[in-house]
Amino acid sequence: DISVTVPVTDIDLEAVANGAKLTVPAGITATAITWYVNGTQAKAETTLTSGTYTFTLGTDATASVGTQYTIKAVVTTANVDYTRSVAVEYSNE
């Protein structure tokens, strides 16, 4: 038998004004973070550190005012990939 243990983590993706904030806790070594908007890849970051990463509609991806978007972050590590999604509405105010 093969058993796989997937660690419970505090990787958190939260909506902020016109975007999202991703928090990767210490102890998780991320080799890449890939951002998606409505299922389309928008931005890729190479990283080897924990910390806070942000994604901004209108800057990192084209956005229309008053439109709701799903922002997804995929955090790649040596052992497992973590996927987090959040809904965000874009406003230019």
Short mmCIF file of C-alpha atoms in Angstrom, two decimals:
data_model
loop_
_atom_site.label_atom_id
_atom_site.label_comp_id
_atom_site.label_asym_id
_atom_site.label_seq_id
_atom_site.Cartn_x
_atom_site.Cartn_y
_atom_site.Cartn_z
CA ASP A 1 0.00 0.00 0.00
CA ILE A 2 1.05 3.55 -0.69
CA SER A 3 -0.05 6.31 1.63
CA VAL A 4 0.30 10.00 0.98
CA THR A 5 0.20 12.60 3.70
CA VAL A 6 -0.84 16.06 2.60
CA PRO A 7 0.08 18.65 5.21
CA VAL A 8 -2.52 21.12 6.40
CA THR A 9 -1.17 24.58 5.76
CA ASP A 10 -1.91 28.18 6.50
CA ILE A 11 -1.55 29.24 2.86
CA ASP A 12 -4.21 31.92 2.59
CA LEU A 13 -5.61 33.85 -0.38
CA GLU A 14 -7.83 36.78 0.51
CA ALA A 15 -9.60 39.43 -1.53
CA VAL A 16 -8.23 42.95 -1.24
CA ALA A 17 -9.22 46.08 -3.16
CA ASN A 18 -9.08 45.15 -6.87
CA GLY A 19 -7.05 42.03 -6.30
CA ALA A 20 -5.85 39.35 -3.95
CA LYS A 21 -3.19 38.81 -1.31
CA LEU A 22 -1.51 35.43 -0.93
CA THR A 23 0.27 34.52 2.29
CA VAL A 24 2.76 31.64 2.20
CA PRO A 25 3.84 30.74 5.74
CA ALA A 26 7.37 29.97 6.88
CA GLY A 27 8.20 26.31 6.46
CA ILE A 28 6.77 26.07 2.95
CA THR A 29 9.32 26.44 0.18
CA ALA A 30 7.45 27.56 -2.91
CA THR A 31 9.28 27.15 -6.21
CA ALA A 32 6.67 29.10 -8.18
CA ILE A 33 3.37 30.92 -7.84
CA THR A 34 1.11 31.03 -10.88
CA TRP A 35 -1.85 33.42 -10.94
CA TYR A 36 -5.01 32.85 -12.98
CA VAL A 37 -7.96 35.16 -13.70
CA ASN A 38 -11.20 33.42 -14.70
CA GLY A 39 -9.16 30.34 -15.59
CA THR A 40 -6.59 32.10 -17.79
CA GLN A 41 -2.99 32.34 -16.67
CA ALA A 42 -2.15 35.97 -15.98
CA LYS A 43 1.16 36.04 -14.12
CA ALA A 44 3.89 33.70 -12.96
CA GLU A 45 6.37 34.34 -10.18
CA THR A 46 9.46 32.33 -9.30
CA THR A 47 10.12 32.32 -5.60
CA LEU A 48 11.99 30.37 -2.97
CA THR A 49 10.71 32.23 0.06
CA SER A 50 7.65 32.41 2.22
CA GLY A 51 5.92 35.74 2.55
CA THR A 52 3.14 37.84 1.06
CA TYR A 53 2.43 38.11 -2.66
CA THR A 54 -0.15 40.35 -4.29
CA PHE A 55 -2.05 40.29 -7.55
CA THR A 56 -3.81 43.41 -8.84
CA LEU A 57 -6.55 43.57 -11.45
CA GLY A 58 -5.92 46.37 -13.92
CA THR A 59 -2.16 46.02 -13.40
CA ASP A 60 -1.34 42.30 -13.50
CA ALA A 61 -4.39 41.52 -15.67
CA THR A 62 -6.83 43.52 -17.79
CA ALA A 63 -10.07 44.21 -15.94
CA SER A 64 -13.41 45.90 -16.62
CA VAL A 65 -15.04 48.11 -14.01
CA GLY A 66 -17.95 46.50 -12.19
CA THR A 67 -17.00 43.00 -13.28
CA GLN A 68 -16.43 40.11 -10.90
CA TYR A 69 -13.37 37.93 -11.39
CA THR A 70 -12.13 34.70 -9.88
CA ILE A 71 -8.47 34.98 -8.99
CA LYS A 72 -6.66 31.69 -8.44
CA ALA A 73 -3.14 31.20 -7.11
CA VAL A 74 -1.31 27.91 -7.55
CA VAL A 75 1.65 27.55 -5.19
CA THR A 76 4.11 24.95 -6.47
CA THR A 77 6.41 23.14 -4.03
CA ALA A 78 8.69 20.13 -4.37
CA ASN A 79 6.05 17.79 -2.98
CA VAL A 80 2.56 19.15 -3.58
CA ASP A 81 0.81 22.05 -5.30
CA TYR A 82 -1.61 24.20 -3.32
CA THR A 83 -4.49 25.93 -5.10
CA ARG A 84 -6.48 28.80 -3.60
CA SER A 85 -9.24 30.87 -5.25
CA VAL A 86 -11.13 34.03 -4.33
CA ALA A 87 -13.82 36.17 -6.01
CA VAL A 88 -13.00 39.84 -6.53
CA GLU A 89 -14.96 42.72 -8.03
CA TYR A 90 -12.97 45.31 -9.96
CA SER A 91 -13.57 49.02 -9.42
CA ASN A 92 -11.45 51.98 -10.47
CA GLU A 93 -12.45 54.06 -7.44
#
